[in-house]
Amino acid sequence: AQSVSQHNHHVILSEAASLELGCNYSYGGTVNLFWYVQYPGQHLQLLLKYFSGDPLVKGIKGFEAEFIKSKFSFNLRKPSVQWSDTAEYFCAVTTNAGKSTFGDGTTLTVKP
Amino acid sequence: DAGVIQSPRHEVTEMGQEVTLRCKPISGHDYLFWYRQTMMRGLELLIYFNNNVPIDDSGMPEDRFSAKMPNASFSTLKIQPSEPRDSAVYFCASSLGSENSPLHFGNGTRLTVT
């Protein structure tokens, strides 16, 4: 069975700081990788996704993620965070059986 | 498209009562997922359907939980009888195709069992 591990439960940054959230997955087959964001009181929304091609993918709002197959990792990055990026971020893996598994989430707090 | 529609948005009920959560997926989407989100356990997959057929219900906590998808545009998650530990936000999500498609989430139902 697949699993997803997000290393940081809570990250606190000041505005303009750089962000990197770690995500590692465990699965022996082909996977598709996603980052979702959940703003306070809202539902999860897609931030970016990877399923083939260039391992560096760009998403909305200046976010990007890099797939490193040898490390089973899909870390999320943003060069300069804003207060409005305060949210919970979820890494997810979907297998070819269509099942999506989510990490425990990382809460990002950006101080103005 | 209106997106994934869940109802009710909030439900407060007493222990022992039956609770029914409803979901309307995005038209044309052939996968439907039910997730539960709590502070303690994060986001847990309860069950998912493909073309109205349950594919994996291994995440359903116990027999008190049941889910149905009678047609492509409607699904229910029922808890009978409900218990305080069932208090959580329940999300429904749908997707088109399978592994390459992102999930589209509804706004969730916040369930409180007293």
mmCIF file of C-alpha atoms in Angstrom:
data_model
loop_
_atom_site.group_PDB
_atom_site.id
_atom_site.type_symbol
_atom_site.label_atom_id
_atom_site.label_comp_id
_atom_site.label_asym_id
_atom_site.label_seq_id
_atom_site.Cartn_x
_atom_site.Cartn_y
_atom_site.Cartn_z
ATOM 1 C CA ALA A 1 0.000 0.000 0.000
ATOM 2 C CA GLN A 2 1.193 3.508 -0.671
ATOM 3 C CA SER A 3 1.967 6.023 2.041
ATOM 4 C CA VAL A 4 2.902 9.687 2.132
ATOM 5 C CA SER A 5 5.042 11.380 4.728
ATOM 6 C CA GLN A 6 5.223 15.109 5.293
ATOM 7 C CA HIS A 7 8.056 15.968 7.606
ATOM 8 C CA ASN A 8 6.950 19.311 8.947
ATOM 9 C CA HIS A 9 3.700 19.588 10.838
ATOM 10 C CA HIS A 10 3.861 23.308 11.359
ATOM 11 C CA VAL A 11 6.071 25.887 9.674
ATOM 12 C CA ILE A 12 6.178 29.533 10.675
ATOM 13 C CA LEU A 13 7.803 32.056 8.343
ATOM 14 C CA SER A 14 7.977 35.780 7.910
ATOM 15 C CA GLU A 15 6.794 37.362 4.689
ATOM 16 C CA ALA A 16 9.319 37.187 1.847
ATOM 17 C CA ALA A 17 11.053 34.158 3.344
ATOM 18 C CA SER A 18 11.604 31.129 1.145
ATOM 19 C CA LEU A 19 9.570 28.007 1.671
ATOM 20 C CA GLU A 20 10.296 24.345 1.221
ATOM 21 C CA LEU A 21 7.902 21.667 2.444
ATOM 22 C CA GLY A 22 9.067 18.094 2.357
ATOM 23 C CA CYS A 23 7.074 15.174 1.005
ATOM 24 C CA ASN A 24 8.196 11.575 0.641
ATOM 25 C CA TYR A 25 6.107 8.721 -0.608
ATOM 26 C CA SER A 26 6.310 4.980 -0.476
ATOM 27 C CA TYR A 27 5.011 2.957 -3.399
ATOM 28 C CA GLY A 28 6.627 0.476 -5.721
ATOM 29 C CA GLY A 29 4.810 1.359 -8.911
ATOM 30 C CA THR A 30 4.038 4.369 -11.023
ATOM 31 C CA VAL A 31 2.604 7.246 -9.102
ATOM 32 C CA ASN A 32 1.152 10.611 -9.804
ATOM 33 C CA LEU A 33 1.924 13.346 -7.339
ATOM 34 C CA PHE A 34 -0.091 16.305 -6.211
ATOM 35 C CA TRP A 35 0.068 19.203 -3.808
ATOM 36 C CA TYR A 36 -3.194 20.598 -2.494
ATOM 37 C CA VAL A 37 -3.783 23.689 -0.383
ATOM 38 C CA GLN A 38 -6.530 24.224 2.164
ATOM 39 C CA TYR A 39 -7.083 27.845 3.203
ATOM 40 C CA PRO A 40 -8.691 28.357 6.603
ATOM 41 C CA GLY A 41 -12.296 27.240 6.568
ATOM 42 C CA GLN A 42 -12.181 26.112 2.956
ATOM 43 C CA HIS A 43 -11.912 22.881 1.033
ATOM 44 C CA LEU A 44 -8.788 21.470 -0.538
ATOM 45 C CA GLN A 45 -7.742 22.910 -3.875
ATOM 46 C CA LEU A 46 -5.156 21.713 -6.353
ATOM 47 C CA LEU A 47 -1.861 23.598 -6.221
ATOM 48 C CA LEU A 48 0.123 21.576 -8.744
ATOM 49 C CA LYS A 49 0.569 18.072 -10.083
ATOM 50 C CA TYR A 50 3.166 15.826 -11.661
ATOM 51 C CA PHE A 51 2.661 12.666 -13.653
ATOM 52 C CA SER A 52 5.354 12.688 -16.365
ATOM 53 C CA GLY A 53 7.881 14.839 -18.178
ATOM 54 C CA ASP A 54 9.857 17.651 -16.612
ATOM 55 C CA PRO A 55 10.310 16.774 -12.922
ATOM 56 C CA LEU A 56 10.115 20.452 -11.992
ATOM 57 C CA VAL A 57 6.512 21.504 -12.122
ATOM 58 C CA LYS A 58 5.061 24.924 -11.623
ATOM 59 C CA GLY A 59 1.720 25.570 -10.047
ATOM 60 C CA ILE A 60 -0.459 28.473 -9.150
ATOM 61 C CA LYS A 61 0.573 31.443 -7.029
ATOM 62 C CA GLY A 62 4.286 31.001 -7.634
ATOM 63 C CA PHE A 63 4.569 27.530 -6.151
ATOM 64 C CA GLU A 64 6.692 24.825 -7.701
ATOM 65 C CA ALA A 65 7.658 21.276 -6.823
ATOM 66 C CA GLU A 66 10.421 18.955 -7.861
ATOM 67 C CA PHE A 67 9.995 15.234 -8.311
ATOM 68 C CA ILE A 68 13.139 13.293 -7.428
ATOM 69 C CA LYS A 69 12.438 9.678 -8.267
ATOM 70 C CA SER A 70 15.559 8.298 -6.600
ATOM 71 C CA LYS A 71 14.562 9.913 -3.313
ATOM 72 C CA PHE A 72 10.830 9.226 -3.625
ATOM 73 C CA SER A 73 10.355 12.902 -2.907
ATOM 74 C CA PHE A 74 8.136 15.689 -4.192
ATOM 75 C CA ASN A 75 9.035 18.814 -2.226
ATOM 76 C CA LEU A 76 7.059 22.017 -2.533
ATOM 77 C CA ARG A 77 8.857 25.333 -2.841
ATOM 78 C CA LYS A 78 8.146 29.012 -3.106
ATOM 79 C CA PRO A 79 10.907 31.648 -3.257
ATOM 80 C CA SER A 80 9.025 34.322 -1.345
ATOM 81 C CA VAL A 81 5.934 33.652 0.725
ATOM 82 C CA GLN A 82 3.124 36.072 1.400
ATOM 83 C CA TRP A 83 0.757 36.391 4.317
ATOM 84 C CA SER A 84 -2.008 35.059 2.067
ATOM 85 C CA ASP A 85 -0.118 31.760 1.746
ATOM 86 C CA THR A 86 -1.108 30.916 5.309
ATOM 87 C CA ALA A 87 -2.871 27.587 4.881
ATOM 88 C CA GLU A 88 -2.498 23.862 5.270
ATOM 89 C CA TYR A 89 -0.638 22.036 2.518
ATOM 90 C CA PHE A 90 -1.178 18.417 1.616
ATOM 91 C CA CYS A 91 0.958 16.170 -0.506
ATOM 92 C CA ALA A 92 -0.890 13.302 -2.224
ATOM 93 C CA VAL A 93 -0.051 10.245 -4.247
ATOM 94 C CA THR A 94 -2.404 8.572 -6.685
ATOM 95 C CA THR A 95 -1.726 5.121 -8.034
ATOM 96 C CA ASN A 96 -2.951 3.628 -11.282
ATOM 97 C CA ALA A 97 -5.798 2.042 -9.335
ATOM 98 C CA GLY A 98 -7.164 5.525 -8.835
ATOM 99 C CA LYS A 99 -6.633 5.609 -5.093
ATOM 100 C CA SER A 100 -5.328 8.854 -3.613
ATOM 101 C CA THR A 101 -3.416 8.858 -0.359
ATOM 102 C CA PHE A 102 -2.717 12.100 1.451
ATOM 103 C CA GLY A 103 0.017 13.076 3.863
ATOM 104 C CA ASP A 104 -0.854 14.445 7.290
ATOM 105 C CA GLY A 105 -0.529 17.993 6.050
ATOM 106 C CA THR A 106 1.750 20.890 6.939
ATOM 107 C CA THR A 107 0.313 24.026 8.439
ATOM 108 C CA LEU A 108 2.076 27.118 7.161
ATOM 109 C CA THR A 109 1.757 30.345 9.105
ATOM 110 C CA VAL A 110 3.195 33.452 7.463
ATOM 111 C CA LYS A 111 3.724 36.403 9.764
ATOM 112 C CA PRO A 112 3.151 39.806 8.167
ATOM 113 C CA ASP B 1 -19.836 24.007 -13.341
ATOM 114 C CA ALA B 2 -20.946 24.352 -9.743
ATOM 115 C CA GLY B 3 -18.259 22.031 -8.493
ATOM 116 C CA VAL B 4 -18.767 19.232 -6.015
ATOM 117 C CA ILE B 5 -21.785 19.982 -3.879
ATOM 118 C CA GLN B 6 -22.136 18.631 -0.367
ATOM 119 C CA SER B 7 -24.993 18.949 2.038
ATOM 120 C CA PRO B 8 -25.517 19.840 4.738
ATOM 121 C CA ARG B 9 -22.628 22.200 5.476
ATOM 122 C CA HIS B 10 -23.042 21.661 9.200
ATOM 123 C CA GLU B 11 -24.746 18.906 11.136
ATOM 124 C CA VAL B 12 -25.134 18.732 14.889
ATOM 125 C CA THR B 13 -26.740 15.609 16.248
ATOM 126 C CA GLU B 14 -26.987 13.600 19.417
ATOM 127 C CA MET B 15 -25.198 10.367 19.969
ATOM 128 C CA GLY B 16 -27.169 7.420 18.648
ATOM 129 C CA GLN B 17 -28.899 9.308 15.881
ATOM 130 C CA GLU B 18 -28.569 8.457 12.208
ATOM 131 C CA VAL B 19 -26.648 10.904 10.081
ATOM 132 C CA THR B 20 -26.758 11.098 6.286
ATOM 133 C CA LEU B 21 -24.276 13.174 4.334
ATOM 134 C CA ARG B 22 -24.893 13.899 0.685
ATOM 135 C CA CYS B 23 -22.675 14.586 -2.285
ATOM 136 C CA LYS B 24 -23.216 15.586 -5.881
ATOM 137 C CA PRO B 25 -20.044 15.136 -7.928
ATOM 138 C CA ILE B 26 -19.050 17.207 -10.918
ATOM 139 C CA SER B 27 -21.002 16.084 -13.959
ATOM 140 C CA GLY B 28 -19.010 13.634 -16.043
ATOM 141 C CA HIS B 29 -16.599 12.662 -13.293
ATOM 142 C CA ASP B 30 -16.404 8.918 -12.877
ATOM 143 C CA TYR B 31 -14.567 8.697 -9.562
ATOM 144 C CA LEU B 32 -16.027 9.731 -6.233
ATOM 145 C CA PHE B 33 -14.231 9.749 -2.910
ATOM 146 C CA TRP B 34 -15.308 10.243 0.695
ATOM 147 C CA TYR B 35 -12.681 11.578 3.109
ATOM 148 C CA ARG B 36 -12.806 12.387 6.793
ATOM 149 C CA GLN B 37 -10.623 15.113 8.269
ATOM 150 C CA THR B 38 -9.779 15.435 11.957
ATOM 151 C CA MET B 39 -7.014 17.118 13.884
ATOM 152 C CA MET B 40 -5.825 13.803 15.239
ATOM 153 C CA ARG B 41 -5.817 11.744 12.063
ATOM 154 C CA GLY B 42 -5.607 14.280 9.262
ATOM 155 C CA LEU B 43 -7.283 13.379 5.976
ATOM 156 C CA GLU B 44 -8.448 9.778 5.800
ATOM 157 C CA LEU B 45 -9.890 8.078 2.745
ATOM 158 C CA LEU B 46 -13.047 6.255 3.759
ATOM 159 C CA ILE B 47 -14.276 4.818 0.470
ATOM 160 C CA TYR B 48 -14.163 5.508 -3.224
ATOM 161 C CA PHE B 49 -16.323 4.630 -6.199
ATOM 162 C CA ASN B 50 -15.635 4.232 -9.892
ATOM 163 C CA ASN B 51 -18.648 4.403 -12.183
ATOM 164 C CA ASN B 52 -20.921 4.120 -9.149
ATOM 165 C CA VAL B 53 -19.277 0.890 -7.972
ATOM 166 C CA PRO B 54 -17.417 0.840 -4.632
ATOM 167 C CA ILE B 55 -13.775 0.014 -5.331
ATOM 168 C CA ASP B 56 -12.151 0.251 -1.932
ATOM 169 C CA ASP B 57 -13.955 0.631 1.366
ATOM 170 C CA SER B 58 -11.078 -0.447 3.564
ATOM 171 C CA GLY B 59 -11.000 2.975 5.179
ATOM 172 C CA MET B 60 -14.530 2.775 6.501
ATOM 173 C CA PRO B 61 -14.006 2.686 10.263
ATOM 174 C CA GLU B 62 -16.690 0.186 11.197
ATOM 175 C CA ASP B 63 -20.065 -1.223 10.320
ATOM 176 C CA ARG B 64 -21.796 1.903 11.546
ATOM 177 C CA PHE B 65 -20.576 3.594 8.372
ATOM 178 C CA SER B 66 -22.057 2.874 4.971
ATOM 179 C CA ALA B 67 -21.875 4.619 1.610
ATOM 180 C CA LYS B 68 -23.912 4.315 -1.533
ATOM 181 C CA MET B 69 -23.821 5.718 -5.007
ATOM 182 C CA PRO B 70 -27.143 4.904 -6.640
ATOM 183 C CA ASN B 71 -26.319 6.906 -9.760
ATOM 184 C CA ALA B 72 -23.565 8.983 -11.319
ATOM 185 C CA SER B 73 -24.774 12.211 -9.801
ATOM 186 C CA PHE B 74 -25.388 11.333 -6.183
ATOM 187 C CA SER B 75 -23.730 9.636 -3.257
ATOM 188 C CA THR B 76 -24.512 9.305 0.440
ATOM 189 C CA LEU B 77 -22.452 8.514 3.486
ATOM 190 C CA LYS B 78 -24.503 7.250 6.393
ATOM 191 C CA ILE B 79 -23.527 6.814 10.026
ATOM 192 C CA GLN B 80 -25.905 4.782 12.165
ATOM 193 C CA PRO B 81 -25.732 5.069 15.109
ATOM 194 C CA SER B 82 -23.502 8.120 15.398
ATOM 195 C CA GLU B 83 -20.976 8.552 18.200
ATOM 196 C CA PRO B 84 -19.066 11.602 19.499
ATOM 197 C CA ARG B 85 -15.835 10.265 18.009
ATOM 198 C CA ASP B 86 -17.406 10.568 14.556
ATOM 199 C CA SER B 87 -17.210 14.341 14.875
ATOM 200 C CA ALA B 88 -15.122 15.569 11.951
ATOM 201 C CA VAL B 89 -15.304 17.324 8.617
ATOM 202 C CA TYR B 90 -16.362 14.943 5.874
ATOM 203 C CA PHE B 91 -15.258 15.798 2.364
ATOM 204 C CA CYS B 92 -16.528 14.413 -0.872
ATOM 205 C CA ALA B 93 -14.308 14.666 -3.945
ATOM 206 C CA SER B 94 -14.647 13.650 -7.553
ATOM 207 C CA SER B 95 -12.283 13.227 -10.468
ATOM 208 C CA LEU B 96 -12.350 12.473 -14.161
ATOM 209 C CA GLY B 97 -10.383 9.392 -15.013
ATOM 210 C CA SER B 98 -8.052 8.066 -12.422
ATOM 211 C CA GLU B 99 -4.410 8.550 -11.656
ATOM 212 C CA ASN B 100 -3.693 11.640 -13.733
ATOM 213 C CA SER B 101 -6.643 13.642 -12.616
ATOM 214 C CA PRO B 102 -6.677 15.881 -9.575
ATOM 215 C CA LEU B 103 -9.461 15.596 -7.053
ATOM 216 C CA HIS B 104 -12.095 18.293 -6.903
ATOM 217 C CA PHE B 105 -13.314 18.687 -3.352
ATOM 218 C CA GLY B 106 -16.620 19.842 -2.029
ATOM 219 C CA ASN B 107 -16.848 22.339 0.816
ATOM 220 C CA GLY B 108 -17.274 19.565 3.333
ATOM 221 C CA THR B 109 -19.812 18.751 6.010
ATOM 222 C CA ARG B 110 -18.813 19.598 9.551
ATOM 223 C CA LEU B 111 -20.376 16.942 11.762
ATOM 224 C CA THR B 112 -20.658 17.381 15.504
ATOM 225 C CA VAL B 113 -22.037 14.499 17.548
ATOM 226 C CA THR B 114 -22.836 15.418 21.143
#
